Amino acid sequence: GQQLNQSPQSMFIQEGEDVSMNCTSSSIFNTWLWYKQDPGEGPVLLIALYKAGELTSNGRLTAQFGITRKDSFLNISASIPSDVGIYFCAGRNSNSGYALNFGKGTSLLVTP
Amino acid sequence: EAQVTQNPRYLITVTGKKLTVTCSQNMNHEYMSWYRQDPGLGLRQIYYSMNVEVTDKGDVPEGYKVSRKEKRNFPLILESPSPNQTSLYFCASSLSILAGRGATQYFGPGTRLTVL
């Protein structure tokens, strides 16, 4: 499968700040997913996107499916300490296989 | 509760001793998959299954086997484990392989395997 380019690799922020991370691909996807992984646990789905241009929120989290279908963004507003973890993007193009392609993750640290 | 379960959660073994990690889902999902997660390499797919008796290789299948005799179970088999298979393993499932909501994958809690 294709490795997605996810950035930044890590972020160290203060509580209350907003966070942005993004993921890009060299090929077109028709599904974008954002996961959060806590230490020692499996990734948990945060937001799923299925159409180009789609903007979806889940509490303080907002994600967008890029118009070009080659990128996606995740924003976290007013961060809190429990936002700490690793955030992964994942994308898939069902026309070119069944694998879910993952980014390498963004490690987020939030200080009180 | 809808979930993906894996057993064991932790396993320490020795080189060459066959082992099986079980995976089960209770959501009647068609698609199941195994990943390994290593520092700096992210999640890499080992094998996947699109339905009962239908399996295929992912990106890193060497040294692994799988079977899908029932829809809910997808065990990962290491016939002769080696130290380079020390990793964190995740099972995942989704409703189908089609685009859209059915493609969303749900992950198990992980199995940390150490091969000495």
Tab-separated table of N, CA, C and O in Angstrom, chain A residues 3-110:
chain	number	residue	atom	x	y	z
A	3	GLN	N	2.192	4.811	1.361
A	3	GLN	CA	2.344	5.542	2.610
A	3	GLN	C	1.956	6.985	2.373
A	3	GLN	O	2.415	7.623	1.438
A	4	LEU	N	1.092	7.494	3.225
A	4	LEU	CA	0.684	8.879	3.097
A	4	LEU	C	1.685	9.786	3.793
A	4	LEU	O	2.366	9.384	4.725
A	5	ASN	N	1.747	11.029	3.342
A	5	ASN	CA	2.644	12.007	3.932
A	5	ASN	C	1.861	12.815	4.968
A	5	ASN	O	1.021	13.637	4.592
A	6	GLN	N	2.115	12.567	6.236
A	6	GLN	CA	1.386	13.226	7.298
A	6	GLN	C	2.303	14.194	8.010
A	6	GLN	O	3.450	13.870	8.330
A	7	SER	N	1.792	15.395	8.295
A	7	SER	CA	2.595	16.396	8.988
A	7	SER	C	1.718	17.245	9.909
A	7	SER	O	0.514	17.396	9.660
A	8	PRO	N	2.308	17.797	10.958
A	8	PRO	CA	3.693	17.600	11.352
A	8	PRO	C	3.888	16.234	12.001
A	8	PRO	O	2.917	15.543	12.310
A	9	GLN	N	5.129	15.856	12.207
A	9	GLN	CA	5.420	14.576	12.833
A	9	GLN	C	5.074	14.618	14.313
A	9	GLN	O	4.641	13.614	14.895
A	10	SER	N	5.296	15.773	14.929
A	10	SER	CA	4.963	15.922	16.340
A	10	SER	C	4.639	17.377	16.643
A	10	SER	O	5.060	18.282	15.915
A	11	MET	N	3.861	17.571	17.703
A	11	MET	CA	3.482	18.915	18.126
A	11	MET	C	3.489	18.960	19.640
A	11	MET	O	3.040	18.018	20.300
A	12	PHE	N	3.989	20.068	20.171
A	12	PHE	CA	4.042	20.270	21.612
A	12	PHE	C	3.376	21.615	21.864
A	12	PHE	O	3.924	22.657	21.509
A	13	ILE	N	2.172	21.603	22.459
A	13	ILE	CA	1.404	22.837	22.579
A	13	ILE	C	0.901	23.017	24.000
A	13	ILE	O	0.959	22.102	24.822
A	14	GLN	N	0.366	24.208	24.245
A	14	GLN	CA	-0.218	24.493	25.555
A	14	GLN	C	-1.721	24.276	25.514
A	14	GLN	O	-2.380	24.465	24.472
A	15	GLU	N	-2.252	23.904	26.644
A	15	GLU	CA	-3.702	23.722	26.764
A	15	GLU	C	-4.421	24.975	26.295
A	15	GLU	O	-4.012	26.102	26.606
A	16	GLY	N	-5.480	24.767	25.529
A	16	GLY	CA	-6.256	25.895	25.038
A	16	GLY	C	-5.924	26.305	23.605
A	16	GLY	O	-6.725	26.980	22.948
A	17	GLU	N	-4.760	25.890	23.127
A	17	GLU	CA	-4.377	26.234	21.757
A	17	GLU	C	-5.116	25.360	20.752
A	17	GLU	O	-5.562	24.253	21.064
A	18	ASP	N	-5.227	25.883	19.530
A	18	ASP	CA	-5.793	25.092	18.434
A	18	ASP	C	-4.670	24.324	17.735
A	18	ASP	O	-3.519	24.750	17.725
A	19	VAL	N	-5.037	23.197	17.149
A	19	VAL	CA	-4.068	22.313	16.497
A	19	VAL	C	-4.525	22.019	15.075
A	19	VAL	O	-5.723	21.809	14.838
A	20	SER	N	-3.587	21.991	14.157
A	20	SER	CA	-3.895	21.590	12.786
A	20	SER	C	-2.870	20.576	12.303
A	20	SER	O	-1.682	20.736	12.543
A	21	MET	N	-3.334	19.571	11.629
A	21	MET	CA	-2.452	18.579	11.009
A	21	MET	C	-3.051	18.176	9.667
A	21	MET	O	-4.248	18.352	9.442
A	22	ASN	N	-2.191	17.678	8.780
A	22	ASN	CA	-2.725	17.330	7.475
A	22	ASN	C	-2.048	16.106	6.898
A	22	ASN	O	-1.011	15.647	7.392
A	23	CYS	N	-2.648	15.611	5.852
A	23	CYS	CA	-2.197	14.389	5.216
A	23	CYS	C	-2.323	14.571	3.714
A	23	CYS	O	-3.343	15.075	3.237
A	24	THR	N	-1.293	14.160	2.977
A	24	THR	CA	-1.361	14.263	1.532
A	24	THR	C	-1.011	12.939	0.889
A	24	THR	O	-0.255	12.134	1.439
A	25	SER	N	-1.544	12.767	-0.296
A	25	SER	CA	-1.321	11.543	-1.050
A	25	SER	C	-0.973	11.899	-2.485
A	25	SER	O	-1.380	12.932	-2.976
A	26	SER	N	-0.233	11.031	-3.139
A	26	SER	CA	0.089	11.269	-4.547
A	26	SER	C	-1.034	10.759	-5.457
A	26	SER	O	-1.032	11.029	-6.654
A	27	SER	N	-1.961	10.005	-4.895
A	27	SER	CA	-3.080	9.511	-5.695
A	27	SER	C	-4.401	9.923	-5.060
A	27	SER	O	-4.454	10.348	-3.914
A	28	ILE	N	-5.447	9.793	-5.822
A	28	ILE	CA	-6.771	10.211	-5.388
A	28	ILE	C	-7.395	9.159	-4.476
A	28	ILE	O	-7.321	7.973	-4.750
A	29	PHE	N	-8.002	9.631	-3.396
A	29	PHE	CA	-8.727	8.738	-2.505
A	29	PHE	C	-10.214	9.052	-2.528
A	29	PHE	O	-10.612	10.184	-2.785
A	30	ASN	N	-11.031	8.055	-2.227
A	30	ASN	CA	-12.468	8.308	-2.092
A	30	ASN	C	-12.957	8.111	-0.660
A	30	ASN	O	-14.160	8.201	-0.393
A	31	THR	N	-12.038	7.823	0.240
A	31	THR	CA	-12.351	7.747	1.669
A	31	THR	C	-11.155	8.267	2.450
A	31	THR	O	-10.024	7.871	2.161
A	32	TRP	N	-11.426	9.149	3.410
A	32	TRP	CA	-10.387	9.605	4.333
A	32	TRP	C	-10.886	9.352	5.755
A	32	TRP	O	-12.036	9.641	6.070
A	33	LEU	N	-9.982	8.825	6.583
A	33	LEU	CA	-10.329	8.538	7.972
A	33	LEU	C	-9.274	9.142	8.885
A	33	LEU	O	-8.087	9.179	8.536
A	34	TRP	N	-9.713	9.606	10.047
A	34	TRP	CA	-8.778	10.095	11.061
A	34	TRP	C	-8.962	9.275	12.336
A	34	TRP	O	-10.085	9.087	12.804
A	35	TYR	N	-7.831	8.788	12.867
A	35	TYR	CA	-7.827	7.973	14.069
A	35	TYR	C	-6.955	8.625	15.139
A	35	TYR	O	-6.011	9.350	14.847
A	36	LYS	N	-7.291	8.290	16.406
A	36	LYS	CA	-6.419	8.658	17.515
A	36	LYS	C	-5.996	7.384	18.241
A	36	LYS	O	-6.830	6.485	18.461
A	37	GLN	N	-4.714	7.323	18.601
A	37	GLN	CA	-4.215	6.160	19.314
A	37	GLN	C	-3.604	6.596	20.636
A	37	GLN	O	-2.683	7.409	20.670
A	38	ASP	N	-4.129	6.048	21.724
A	38	ASP	CA	-3.540	6.258	23.038
A	38	ASP	C	-2.495	5.174	23.284
A	38	ASP	O	-2.569	4.088	22.702
A	39	PRO	N	-1.529	5.446	24.152
A	39	PRO	CA	-0.463	4.460	24.403
A	39	PRO	C	-1.027	3.100	24.798
A	39	PRO	O	-1.882	3.001	25.676
A	40	GLY	N	-0.554	2.047	24.132
A	40	GLY	CA	-0.962	0.691	24.478
A	40	GLY	C	-2.343	0.307	24.005
A	40	GLY	O	-2.836	-0.780	24.341
A	41	GLU	N	-2.975	1.154	23.196
A	41	GLU	CA	-4.324	0.862	22.726
A	41	GLU	C	-4.362	0.857	21.204
A	41	GLU	O	-3.430	1.294	20.539
A	42	GLY	N	-5.462	0.356	20.660
A	42	GLY	CA	-5.643	0.389	19.224
A	42	GLY	C	-6.168	1.735	18.766
A	42	GLY	O	-6.725	2.497	19.555
A	43	PRO	N	-5.972	2.062	17.490
A	43	PRO	CA	-6.504	3.324	16.955
A	43	PRO	C	-8.022	3.362	17.080
A	43	PRO	O	-8.707	2.372	16.826
A	44	VAL	N	-8.522	4.522	17.451
A	44	VAL	CA	-9.961	4.735	17.584
A	44	VAL	C	-10.395	5.750	16.540
A	44	VAL	O	-9.775	6.805	16.408
A	45	LEU	N	-11.436	5.420	15.804
A	45	LEU	CA	-11.904	6.301	14.744
A	45	LEU	C	-12.454	7.601	15.319
A	45	LEU	O	-13.285	7.584	16.228
A	46	LEU	N	-11.990	8.729	14.761
A	46	LEU	CA	-12.483	10.043	15.178
A	46	LEU	C	-13.500	10.569	14.182
A	46	LEU	O	-14.589	10.975	14.549
A	47	ILE	N	-13.084	10.638	12.931
A	47	ILE	CA	-13.926	11.217	11.879
A	47	ILE	C	-13.696	10.442	10.593
A	47	ILE	O	-12.568	10.071	10.277
A	48	ALA	N	-14.770	10.231	9.862
A	48	ALA	CA	-14.707	9.592	8.546
A	48	ALA	C	-15.273	10.548	7.499
A	48	ALA	O	-16.276	11.219	7.735
A	49	LEU	N	-14.608	10.609	6.357
A	49	LEU	CA	-14.994	11.511	5.269
A	49	LEU	C	-15.144	10.707	3.993
A	49	LEU	O	-14.286	9.881	3.664
A	50	TYR	N	-16.213	11.000	3.234
A	50	TYR	CA	-16.511	10.159	2.072
A	50	TYR	C	-16.683	10.915	0.766
A	50	TYR	O	-16.824	10.307	-0.286
A	51	LYS	N	-16.697	12.279	0.837
A	51	LYS	CA	-16.888	13.065	-0.382
A	51	LYS	C	-15.919	14.224	-0.417
A	51	LYS	O	-15.667	14.871	0.603
A	52	ALA	N	-15.421	14.521	-1.619
A	52	ALA	CA	-14.525	15.662	-1.777
A	52	ALA	C	-15.218	16.929	-1.307
A	52	ALA	O	-16.390	17.177	-1.630
A	53	GLY	N	-14.478	17.741	-0.532
A	53	GLY	CA	-15.034	18.971	-0.001
A	53	GLY	C	-15.783	18.822	1.303
A	53	GLY	O	-16.102	19.816	1.967
A	54	GLU	N	-16.045	17.613	1.713
A	54	GLU	CA	-16.827	17.373	2.929
A	54	GLU	C	-16.095	17.919	4.152
A	54	GLU	O	-14.889	17.739	4.306
A	55	LEU	N	-16.853	18.593	5.007
A	55	LEU	CA	-16.332	19.123	6.264
A	55	LEU	C	-17.170	18.516	7.374
A	55	LEU	O	-18.392	18.691	7.396
A	56	THR	N	-16.536	17.807	8.285
A	56	THR	CA	-17.276	17.093	9.332
A	56	THR	C	-16.684	17.397	10.696
A	56	THR	O	-15.467	17.439	10.852
A	57	SER	N	-17.549	17.584	11.683
A	57	SER	CA	-17.093	17.868	13.040
A	57	SER	C	-17.501	16.770	14.002
A	57	SER	O	-18.523	16.102	13.812
A	58	ASN	N	-16.678	16.613	15.021
A	58	ASN	CA	-16.959	15.682	16.111
A	58	ASN	C	-16.486	16.378	17.387
A	58	ASN	O	-15.326	16.297	17.772
A	59	GLY	N	-17.398	17.124	18.018
A	59	GLY	CA	-17.003	17.909	19.188
A	59	GLY	C	-16.036	19.002	18.803
A	59	GLY	O	-16.318	19.807	17.919
A	60	ARG	N	-14.872	19.012	19.434
A	60	ARG	CA	-13.866	20.025	19.130
A	60	ARG	C	-13.021	19.681	17.902
A	60	ARG	O	-12.121	20.433	17.533
A	61	LEU	N	-13.280	18.555	17.303
A	61	LEU	CA	-12.525	18.110	16.135
A	61	LEU	C	-13.285	18.414	14.852
A	61	LEU	O	-14.503	18.226	14.785
A	62	THR	N	-12.546	18.894	13.860
A	62	THR	CA	-13.116	19.140	12.541
A	62	THR	C	-12.150	18.604	11.506
A	62	THR	O	-10.943	18.839	11.595
A	63	ALA	N	-12.673	17.881	10.531
A	63	ALA	CA	-11.829	17.347	9.471
A	63	ALA	C	-12.439	17.687	8.125
A	63	ALA	O	-13.665	17.821	7.989
A	64	GLN	N	-11.572	17.830	7.140
A	64	GLN	CA	-12.046	18.138	5.794
A	64	GLN	C	-11.417	17.200	4.771
A	64	GLN	O	-10.237	16.859	4.856
A	65	PHE	N	-12.216	16.829	3.815
A	65	PHE	CA	-11.791	16.028	2.661
A	65	PHE	C	-11.419	17.037	1.582
A	65	PHE	O	-12.265	17.773	1.101
A	66	GLY	N	-10.143	17.081	1.204
A	66	GLY	CA	-9.691	18.089	0.263
A	66	GLY	C	-10.371	18.004	-1.095
A	66	GLY	O	-10.720	16.898	-1.558
A	67	ILE	N	-10.532	19.150	-1.721
A	67	ILE	CA	-11.206	19.232	-3.022
A	67	ILE	C	-10.475	18.401	-4.082
A	67	ILE	O	-11.093	17.798	-4.946
A	68	THR	N	-9.165	18.376	-4.007
A	68	THR	CA	-8.388	17.620	-4.996
A	68	THR	C	-8.488	16.118	-4.762
A	68	THR	O	-8.046	15.322	-5.599
A	69	ARG	N	-9.029	15.714	-3.617
A	69	ARG	CA	-9.150	14.306	-3.188
A	69	ARG	C	-7.795	13.693	-2.874
A	69	ARG	O	-7.685	12.487	-2.672
A	70	LYS	N	-6.755	14.546	-2.789
A	70	LYS	CA	-5.431	14.048	-2.478
A	70	LYS	C	-4.961	14.499	-1.103
A	70	LYS	O	-3.806	14.275	-0.733
A	71	ASP	N	-5.826	15.150	-0.356
A	71	ASP	CA	-5.413	15.583	0.960
A	71	ASP	C	-6.590	15.697	1.921
A	71	ASP	O	-7.754	15.717	1.513
A	72	SER	N	-6.237	15.748	3.201
A	72	SER	CA	-7.243	15.897	4.246
A	72	SER	C	-6.609	16.627	5.419
A	72	SER	O	-5.389	16.564	5.616
A	73	PHE	N	-7.452	17.327	6.180
A	73	PHE	CA	-6.981	18.118	7.302
A	73	PHE	C	-7.779	17.781	8.549
A	73	PHE	O	-8.968	17.490	8.477
A	74	LEU	N	-7.099	17.830	9.688
A	74	LEU	CA	-7.772	17.653	10.972
A	74	LEU	C	-7.407	18.840	11.858
A	74	LEU	O	-6.230	19.156	12.007
A	75	ASN	N	-8.422	19.468	12.422
A	75	ASN	CA	-8.208	20.562	13.361
A	75	ASN	C	-8.810	20.199	14.709
A	75	ASN	O	-9.896	19.627	14.779
A	76	ILE	N	-8.088	20.554	15.757
A	76	ILE	CA	-8.583	20.384	17.127
A	76	ILE	C	-8.613	21.767	17.754
A	76	ILE	O	-7.594	22.471	17.796
A	77	SER	N	-9.765	22.172	18.225
A	77	SER	CA	-9.864	23.502	18.820
A	77	SER	C	-9.787	23.395	20.342
A	77	SER	O	-10.201	22.399	20.936
A	78	ALA	N	-9.219	24.436	20.949
A	78	ALA	CA	-9.151	24.545	22.412
A	78	ALA	C	-8.665	23.236	23.043
A	78	ALA	O	-9.388	22.584	23.807
A	79	SER	N	-7.449	22.861	22.730
A	79	SER	CA	-6.916	21.561	23.157
A	79	SER	C	-6.913	21.425	24.680
A	79	SER	O	-6.777	22.414	25.425
A	80	ILE	N	-7.071	20.189	25.123
A	80	ILE	CA	-7.045	19.849	26.544
A	80	ILE	C	-6.056	18.701	26.747
A	80	ILE	O	-5.687	18.035	25.775
A	81	PRO	N	-5.594	18.482	27.978
A	81	PRO	CA	-4.572	17.440	28.193
A	81	PRO	C	-4.943	16.055	27.679
A	81	PRO	O	-4.072	15.306	27.225
A	82	SER	N	-6.208	15.695	27.696
A	82	SER	CA	-6.592	14.349	27.230
A	82	SER	C	-6.548	14.218	25.706
A	82	SER	O	-6.760	13.123	25.175
A	83	ASP	N	-6.225	15.288	25.005
A	83	ASP	CA	-6.023	15.192	23.552
A	83	ASP	C	-4.673	14.563	23.226
A	83	ASP	O	-4.406	14.237	22.071
A	84	VAL	N	-3.838	14.400	24.222
A	84	VAL	CA	-2.520	13.793	24.010
A	84	VAL	C	-2.672	12.418	23.371
A	84	VAL	O	-3.508	11.623	23.772
A	85	GLY	N	-1.836	12.155	22.377
A	85	GLY	CA	-1.867	10.851	21.714
A	85	GLY	C	-1.270	10.975	20.329
A	85	GLY	O	-0.696	12.003	19.975
A	86	ILE	N	-1.391	9.909	19.569
A	86	ILE	CA	-0.910	9.923	18.189
A	86	ILE	C	-2.122	9.910	17.269
A	86	ILE	O	-3.019	9.074	17.412
A	87	TYR	N	-2.128	10.812	16.325
A	87	TYR	CA	-3.232	10.935	15.380
A	87	TYR	C	-2.771	10.408	14.022
A	87	TYR	O	-1.715	10.787	13.524
A	88	PHE	N	-3.575	9.527	13.469
A	88	PHE	CA	-3.259	8.934	12.168
A	88	PHE	C	-4.315	9.311	11.145
A	88	PHE	O	-5.511	9.286	11.433
A	89	CYS	N	-3.852	9.619	9.943
A	89	CYS	CA	-4.777	9.705	8.829
A	89	CYS	C	-4.718	8.384	8.076
A	89	CYS	O	-3.716	7.668	8.125
A	90	ALA	N	-5.780	8.065	7.398
A	90	ALA	CA	-5.823	6.865	6.560
A	90	ALA	C	-6.718	7.156	5.370
A	90	ALA	O	-7.719	7.868	5.491
A	91	GLY	N	-6.333	6.615	4.228
A	91	GLY	CA	-7.124	6.861	3.041
A	91	GLY	C	-7.207	5.638	2.174
A	91	GLY	O	-6.386	4.721	2.271
A	92	ARG	N	-8.218	5.618	1.337
A	92	ARG	CA	-8.408	4.461	0.474
A	92	ARG	C	-9.069	4.889	-0.825
A	92	ARG	O	-9.933	5.750	-0.848
A	93	ASN	N	-8.603	4.212	-1.893
A	93	ASN	CA	-9.260	4.348	-3.178
A	93	ASN	C	-9.713	2.962	-3.577
A	93	ASN	O	-8.899	2.124	-3.945
A	94	SER	N	-10.978	2.716	-3.504
A	94	SER	CA	-11.477	1.369	-3.768
A	94	SER	C	-11.309	0.944	-5.218
A	94	SER	O	-11.433	-0.228	-5.543
A	95	ASN	N	-10.980	1.895	-6.087
A	95	ASN	CA	-10.767	1.529	-7.484
A	95	ASN	C	-9.385	0.940	-7.723
A	95	ASN	O	-9.109	0.419	-8.801
A	96	SER	N	-8.516	1.057	-6.743
A	96	SER	CA	-7.147	0.555	-6.924
A	96	SER	C	-6.735	-0.351	-5.786
A	96	SER	O	-5.586	-0.341	-5.359
A	97	GLY	N	-7.643	-1.104	-5.258
A	97	GLY	CA	-7.286	-2.060	-4.211
A	97	GLY	C	-8.083	-1.859	-2.955
A	97	GLY	O	-8.841	-0.904	-2.818
A	98	TYR	N	-7.901	-2.783	-2.016
A	98	TYR	CA	-8.724	-2.772	-0.823
A	98	TYR	C	-7.961	-2.338	0.426
A	98	TYR	O	-8.541	-2.254	1.485
A	99	ALA	N	-6.692	-2.073	0.283
A	99	ALA	CA	-5.895	-1.732	1.455
A	99	ALA	C	-6.207	-0.317	1.922
A	99	ALA	O	-6.515	0.571	1.121
A	100	LEU	N	-6.125	-0.131	3.215
A	100	LEU	CA	-6.227	1.189	3.806
A	100	LEU	C	-4.805	1.704	3.984
A	100	LEU	O	-3.982	1.042	4.620
A	101	ASN	N	-4.502	2.855	3.391
A	101	ASN	CA	-3.165	3.417	3.469
A	101	ASN	C	-3.082	4.373	4.657
A	101	ASN	O	-3.955	5.218	4.832
A	102	PHE	N	-2.020	4.261	5.444
A	102	PHE	CA	-1.883	5.052	6.661
A	102	PHE	C	-0.747	6.053	6.577
A	102	PHE	O	0.294	5.784	5.966
A	103	GLY	N	-0.938	7.206	7.229
A	103	GLY	CA	0.163	8.106	7.500
A	103	GLY	C	0.968	7.576	8.666
A	103	GLY	O	0.542	6.640	9.354
A	104	LYS	N	2.134	8.168	8.920
A	104	LYS	CA	2.990	7.702	10.011
A	104	LYS	C	2.613	8.295	11.354
A	104	LYS	O	3.197	7.940	12.381
A	105	GLY	N	1.648	9.204	11.342
A	105	GLY	CA	1.140	9.702	12.608
A	105	GLY	C	1.700	11.047	13.017
A	105	GLY	O	2.818	11.426	12.652
A	106	THR	N	0.891	11.783	13.774
A	106	THR	CA	1.304	13.040	14.398
A	106	THR	C	1.191	12.857	15.901
A	106	THR	O	0.096	12.582	16.412
A	107	SER	N	2.307	12.999	16.585
A	107	SER	CA	2.313	12.844	18.044
A	107	SER	C	2.010	14.190	18.685
A	107	SER	O	2.717	15.169	18.448
A	108	LEU	N	0.946	14.244	19.470
A	108	LEU	CA	0.515	15.501	20.080
A	108	LEU	C	0.742	15.461	21.589
A	108	LEU	O	0.285	14.536	22.270
A	109	LEU	N	1.447	16.464	22.082
A	109	LEU	CA	1.630	16.632	23.523
A	109	LEU	C	1.000	17.950	23.944
A	109	LEU	O	1.220	18.981	23.296
A	110	VAL	N	0.217	17.938	24.997
A	110	VAL	CA	-0.463	19.131	25.483
A	110	VAL	C	-0.066	19.361	26.928
A	110	VAL	O	-0.248	18.480	27.777
